[in-house]
Amino acid sequence: MDAIQMVDLKRQYLKIKAEIDQGILEVLDTTAYINGPKVKAFQEGLQHYLRAQHVIPCANGTDALQIAMMALDLQPGDEVIVPAFTYVATAEVIALLRLKPVMVDVDYDTFNLTADIVAAAITPRTKAIVPVNLFGQSCDLEPIMALAQERGLWVIEDNAQAIGADYTFSDGSTAKTGTIAHIGCTSFYPSKNLGAYGDGGAISTNRADLAQRMQMIANHGQGRRYYHDAVGVNSRLDSIQAVVLGVKLQHLDEYAAARRAAADFYDRAFAGLDWVQTPVRHPRSTHVFHQYTLLVKNGQRDALQAHLQQKGVPSMIYYPVPLYAQDAFRSFTEVEHLPITEQLCQEVISLPMHTELDQEQLHYIAETVKSC
Ligand SMILES: *Cc1c(COP(=O)(O)O)cnc(C)c1O
């Protein structure tokens, strides 16, 4: 059996090597490193895949969130509602822009925000909500969007972990995650479901006014060359990453299916264990399993992790500390205690999850968990 990895990018690369290598050589040959035809082709491809009106590629997922927030003309001190159980980037850009991150709890089963949680946190200073589609499935966004509409709030979807997932509305229609809120942000960090071979990110929106503004902000606030209408940032996707992403976008649904098959295997293997909860799939969202995250309910999560490590099975704790308990955010929030977030930080453990897991590896991982 090959050594088990949290994410196996090498085996995935070998299957698409010819196409990737040829595309990268073309970039080297034409020297169109920045903003070349490869970036344009990927941008159009992603727009088509997401069924979005506008896609703006940028340098990484954190920049995508920052540019989205800069486009909304928020003022220092304006409140932005964000889950306390997420990757740091989601709240970091809020603090960086001198806005106030209002950290809220999440739903225990799905790890995601709900409309009820958001509603309880709205104040007269609230301007925006950032639901995070954590671990690969959508928040229940229809009621969140209805609430935002009613209260006049912006919604930015942090879709860094759920690209490719489908959300179903109550009328039966579907949309890709990242296109449901006013703005969607994603990351192409190598280990993400659509990962580059370096950094990358993208912003999507169906609003022409926001698209134009975000495009400008991402490019030094330039409307036309050397005329700067606003203070912006320098955030570009480079052509070599666009080649990799263009090739992998063709395989994204197949990659999601491979992840789902691994998740199904794990679900079946752990069904009889009373001390773990397997991931709960929300009926409104497909799950693309960026992570396969168990909840260890007997207080032995750390012991399980040690046992796995000893047997050569990697695992990760996403996330060990609530954002409000991080030193970086002490001066930005008064929140001291959110019960579900704290419980999740104690109970979560993510198992190896990628597109190349074979039956032998899955079997070994499952048996190792069960023998703890
Ligand atoms: C990865 C990630 C980001 C940041 O993306 P980068 O490309 O690493 O900047 C933001 N939010 C979430 C939820 C993420 O998982």
PDB file of N, CA, C and O and ligand atoms in Angstrom, residues 59-65 86-90 132-135 158-161 185-192 199-201 290 319, ligand 1:
ATOM      1  N   ALA A  59      -5.388  36.909  -7.031  1.00  0.00           N
ATOM      2  CA  ALA A  59      -4.153  36.241  -6.604  1.00  0.00           C
ATOM      3  C   ALA A  59      -4.369  35.115  -5.592  1.00  0.00           C
ATOM      4  O   ALA A  59      -3.559  34.192  -5.510  1.00  0.00           O
ATOM      5  N   ASN A  60      -5.406  35.193  -4.792  1.00  0.00           N
ATOM      6  CA  ASN A  60      -5.677  34.144  -3.792  1.00  0.00           C
ATOM      7  C   ASN A  60      -7.067  34.371  -3.205  1.00  0.00           C
ATOM      8  O   ASN A  60      -7.708  35.396  -3.466  1.00  0.00           O
ATOM      9  N   GLY A  61      -7.517  33.436  -2.397  1.00  0.00           N
ATOM     10  CA  GLY A  61      -8.867  33.521  -1.837  1.00  0.00           C
ATOM     11  C   GLY A  61      -9.027  34.629  -0.815  1.00  0.00           C
ATOM     12  O   GLY A  61     -10.110  35.217  -0.693  1.00  0.00           O
ATOM     13  N   THR A  62      -7.964  34.903  -0.089  1.00  0.00           N
ATOM     14  CA  THR A  62      -8.028  35.988   0.903  1.00  0.00           C
ATOM     15  C   THR A  62      -8.209  37.334   0.196  1.00  0.00           C
ATOM     16  O   THR A  62      -9.033  38.158   0.612  1.00  0.00           O
ATOM     17  N   ASP A  63      -7.464  37.531  -0.888  1.00  0.00           N
ATOM     18  CA  ASP A  63      -7.643  38.750  -1.685  1.00  0.00           C
ATOM     19  C   ASP A  63      -9.061  38.830  -2.234  1.00  0.00           C
ATOM     20  O   ASP A  63      -9.655  39.917  -2.282  1.00  0.00           O
ATOM     21  N   ALA A  64      -9.599  37.706  -2.671  1.00  0.00           N
ATOM     22  CA  ALA A  64     -10.965  37.706  -3.219  1.00  0.00           C
ATOM     23  C   ALA A  64     -11.937  38.274  -2.189  1.00  0.00           C
ATOM     24  O   ALA A  64     -12.761  39.148  -2.494  1.00  0.00           O
ATOM     25  N   LEU A  65     -11.800  37.826  -0.945  1.00  0.00           N
ATOM     26  CA  LEU A  65     -12.671  38.325   0.124  1.00  0.00           C
ATOM     27  C   LEU A  65     -12.427  39.813   0.373  1.00  0.00           C
ATOM     28  O   LEU A  65     -13.364  40.589   0.568  1.00  0.00           O
ATOM     29  N   THR A  86     -14.265  28.961  11.404  1.00  0.00           N
ATOM     30  CA  THR A  86     -13.864  29.012   9.994  1.00  0.00           C
ATOM     31  C   THR A  86     -12.368  29.236   9.943  1.00  0.00           C
ATOM     32  O   THR A  86     -11.713  29.419  10.973  1.00  0.00           O
ATOM     33  N   TYR A  87     -11.832  29.214   8.716  1.00  0.00           N
ATOM     34  CA  TYR A  87     -10.429  29.561   8.505  1.00  0.00           C
ATOM     35  C   TYR A  87     -10.250  31.056   8.778  1.00  0.00           C
ATOM     36  O   TYR A  87     -11.153  31.853   8.550  1.00  0.00           O
ATOM     37  N   VAL A  88      -9.087  31.421   9.252  1.00  0.00           N
ATOM     38  CA  VAL A  88      -8.830  32.784   9.712  1.00  0.00           C
ATOM     39  C   VAL A  88      -9.093  33.853   8.650  1.00  0.00           C
ATOM     40  O   VAL A  88      -9.527  34.970   8.969  1.00  0.00           O
ATOM     41  N   ALA A  89      -8.853  33.524   7.383  1.00  0.00           N
ATOM     42  CA  ALA A  89      -8.931  34.543   6.329  1.00  0.00           C
ATOM     43  C   ALA A  89     -10.279  35.249   6.300  1.00  0.00           C
ATOM     44  O   ALA A  89     -10.360  36.448   6.014  1.00  0.00           O
ATOM     45  N   THR A  90     -11.345  34.505   6.578  1.00  0.00           N
ATOM     46  CA  THR A  90     -12.692  35.075   6.473  1.00  0.00           C
ATOM     47  C   THR A  90     -12.839  36.295   7.376  1.00  0.00           C
ATOM     48  O   THR A  90     -13.390  37.322   6.968  1.00  0.00           O
ATOM     49  N   VAL A 132     -19.875  30.996   5.281  1.00  0.00           N
ATOM     50  CA  VAL A 132     -18.780  30.162   4.760  1.00  0.00           C
ATOM     51  C   VAL A 132     -19.352  28.781   4.456  1.00  0.00           C
ATOM     52  O   VAL A 132     -19.981  28.171   5.325  1.00  0.00           O
ATOM     53  N   ASN A 133     -19.161  28.317   3.240  1.00  0.00           N
ATOM     54  CA  ASN A 133     -19.632  26.971   2.867  1.00  0.00           C
ATOM     55  C   ASN A 133     -18.567  25.981   3.312  1.00  0.00           C
ATOM     56  O   ASN A 133     -17.737  25.530   2.524  1.00  0.00           O
ATOM     57  N   LEU A 134     -18.596  25.656   4.600  1.00  0.00           N
ATOM     58  CA  LEU A 134     -17.464  24.955   5.215  1.00  0.00           C
ATOM     59  C   LEU A 134     -17.398  23.475   4.843  1.00  0.00           C
ATOM     60  O   LEU A 134     -18.415  22.791   4.808  1.00  0.00           O
ATOM     61  N   PHE A 135     -16.192  23.022   4.604  1.00  0.00           N
ATOM     62  CA  PHE A 135     -15.842  21.606   4.369  1.00  0.00           C
ATOM     63  C   PHE A 135     -16.437  21.038   3.078  1.00  0.00           C
ATOM     64  O   PHE A 135     -16.294  19.858   2.801  1.00  0.00           O
ATOM     65  N   ASP A 158     -18.258  32.891   1.242  1.00  0.00           N
ATOM     66  CA  ASP A 158     -16.894  32.358   1.229  1.00  0.00           C
ATOM     67  C   ASP A 158     -16.994  30.916   0.746  1.00  0.00           C
ATOM     68  O   ASP A 158     -17.326  30.007   1.501  1.00  0.00           O
ATOM     69  N   ASN A 159     -16.712  30.755  -0.550  1.00  0.00           N
ATOM     70  CA  ASN A 159     -16.883  29.442  -1.191  1.00  0.00           C
ATOM     71  C   ASN A 159     -15.541  28.752  -1.420  1.00  0.00           C
ATOM     72  O   ASN A 159     -15.421  27.880  -2.282  1.00  0.00           O
ATOM     73  N   ALA A 160     -14.534  29.127  -0.635  1.00  0.00           N
ATOM     74  CA  ALA A 160     -13.185  28.585  -0.840  1.00  0.00           C
ATOM     75  C   ALA A 160     -13.147  27.067  -0.715  1.00  0.00           C
ATOM     76  O   ALA A 160     -12.296  26.416  -1.312  1.00  0.00           O
ATOM     77  N   GLN A 161     -14.081  26.488   0.058  1.00  0.00           N
ATOM     78  CA  GLN A 161     -14.029  25.042   0.301  1.00  0.00           C
ATOM     79  C   GLN A 161     -15.124  24.271  -0.441  1.00  0.00           C
ATOM     80  O   GLN A 161     -15.224  23.060  -0.278  1.00  0.00           O
ATOM     81  N   CYS A 185     -16.666  34.172  -3.287  1.00  0.00           N
ATOM     82  CA  CYS A 185     -15.201  34.200  -3.309  1.00  0.00           C
ATOM     83  C   CYS A 185     -14.681  32.780  -3.225  1.00  0.00           C
ATOM     84  O   CYS A 185     -15.192  31.976  -2.448  1.00  0.00           O
ATOM     85  N   THR A 186     -13.655  32.477  -4.004  1.00  0.00           N
ATOM     86  CA  THR A 186     -13.071  31.151  -3.893  1.00  0.00           C
ATOM     87  C   THR A 186     -11.556  31.214  -3.912  1.00  0.00           C
ATOM     88  O   THR A 186     -10.973  32.244  -4.231  1.00  0.00           O
ATOM     89  N   SER A 187     -10.943  30.096  -3.537  1.00  0.00           N
ATOM     90  CA  SER A 187      -9.488  29.985  -3.447  1.00  0.00           C
ATOM     91  C   SER A 187      -9.025  28.822  -4.297  1.00  0.00           C
ATOM     92  O   SER A 187      -9.683  27.778  -4.335  1.00  0.00           O
ATOM     93  N   PHE A 188      -7.894  29.003  -4.957  1.00  0.00           N
ATOM     94  CA  PHE A 188      -7.283  27.905  -5.713  1.00  0.00           C
ATOM     95  C   PHE A 188      -5.991  27.446  -5.063  1.00  0.00           C
ATOM     96  O   PHE A 188      -5.086  26.955  -5.733  1.00  0.00           O
ATOM     97  N   TYR A 189      -5.883  27.626  -3.749  1.00  0.00           N
ATOM     98  CA  TYR A 189      -4.752  27.078  -3.004  1.00  0.00           C
ATOM     99  C   TYR A 189      -4.614  25.600  -3.388  1.00  0.00           C
ATOM    100  O   TYR A 189      -5.622  24.921  -3.593  1.00  0.00           O
ATOM    101  N   PRO A 190      -3.381  25.095  -3.520  1.00  0.00           N
ATOM    102  CA  PRO A 190      -3.203  23.754  -4.099  1.00  0.00           C
ATOM    103  C   PRO A 190      -4.076  22.643  -3.507  1.00  0.00           C
ATOM    104  O   PRO A 190      -4.537  21.769  -4.248  1.00  0.00           O
ATOM    105  N   SER A 191      -4.334  22.675  -2.219  1.00  0.00           N
ATOM    106  CA  SER A 191      -5.111  21.580  -1.624  1.00  0.00           C
ATOM    107  C   SER A 191      -6.619  21.795  -1.705  1.00  0.00           C
ATOM    108  O   SER A 191      -7.392  20.934  -1.290  1.00  0.00           O
ATOM    109  N   LYS A 192      -7.058  22.917  -2.253  1.00  0.00           N
ATOM    110  CA  LYS A 192      -8.508  23.132  -2.402  1.00  0.00           C
ATOM    111  C   LYS A 192      -9.061  22.218  -3.506  1.00  0.00           C
ATOM    112  O   LYS A 192      -8.304  21.651  -4.284  1.00  0.00           O
ATOM    113  N   ASP A 199      -0.551  29.897  -5.771  1.00  0.00           N
ATOM    114  CA  ASP A 199      -1.730  30.595  -5.253  1.00  0.00           C
ATOM    115  C   ASP A 199      -2.640  31.066  -6.373  1.00  0.00           C
ATOM    116  O   ASP A 199      -2.196  31.327  -7.492  1.00  0.00           O
ATOM    117  N   GLY A 200      -3.907  31.219  -6.034  1.00  0.00           N
ATOM    118  CA  GLY A 200      -4.878  31.771  -6.972  1.00  0.00           C
ATOM    119  C   GLY A 200      -6.216  31.925  -6.279  1.00  0.00           C
ATOM    120  O   GLY A 200      -6.440  31.347  -5.211  1.00  0.00           O
ATOM    121  N   GLY A 201      -7.080  32.732  -6.861  1.00  0.00           N
ATOM    122  CA  GLY A 201      -8.418  32.916  -6.304  1.00  0.00           C
ATOM    123  C   GLY A 201      -9.326  33.510  -7.357  1.00  0.00           C
ATOM    124  O   GLY A 201      -8.878  33.850  -8.460  1.00  0.00           O
ATOM    125  N   HIS A 290     -14.581  18.867   0.642  1.00  0.00           N
ATOM    126  CA  HIS A 290     -13.233  19.434   0.783  1.00  0.00           C
ATOM    127  C   HIS A 290     -12.543  18.750   1.964  1.00  0.00           C
ATOM    128  O   HIS A 290     -11.377  18.395   1.888  1.00  0.00           O
ATOM    129  N   TYR A 319     -11.176  23.221  13.060  1.00  0.00           N
ATOM    130  CA  TYR A 319     -10.147  24.140  13.493  1.00  0.00           C
ATOM    131  C   TYR A 319     -10.010  23.998  15.003  1.00  0.00           C
ATOM    132  O   TYR A 319     -11.025  23.821  15.672  1.00  0.00           O
TER     133      TYR A 319
HETATM  134  C1  LIG B   1      -8.474  28.650   1.915  1.00  0.00           C
HETATM  135  C2  LIG B   1      -9.523  29.524   2.467  1.00  0.00           C
HETATM  136  C3  LIG B   1      -9.484  30.925   2.321  1.00  0.00           C
HETATM  137  C4  LIG B   1      -8.291  31.666   1.815  1.00  0.00           C
HETATM  138  O1  LIG B   1      -7.804  31.309   0.586  1.00  0.00           O
HETATM  139  P1  LIG B   1      -6.255  31.565   0.229  1.00  0.00           P
HETATM  140  O2  LIG B   1      -6.224  31.285  -1.235  1.00  0.00           O
HETATM  141  O3  LIG B   1      -5.431  30.640   1.038  1.00  0.00           O
HETATM  142  O4  LIG B   1      -5.965  33.001   0.506  1.00  0.00           O
HETATM  143  C5  LIG B   1     -10.559  31.661   2.800  1.00  0.00           C
HETATM  144  N1  LIG B   1     -11.605  31.074   3.406  1.00  0.00           N
HETATM  145  C6  LIG B   1     -11.664  29.739   3.577  1.00  0.00           C
HETATM  146  C7  LIG B   1     -12.870  29.160   4.243  1.00  0.00           C
HETATM  147  C8  LIG B   1     -10.632  28.919   3.134  1.00  0.00           C
HETATM  148  O5  LIG B   1     -10.711  27.607   3.343  1.00  0.00           O
END
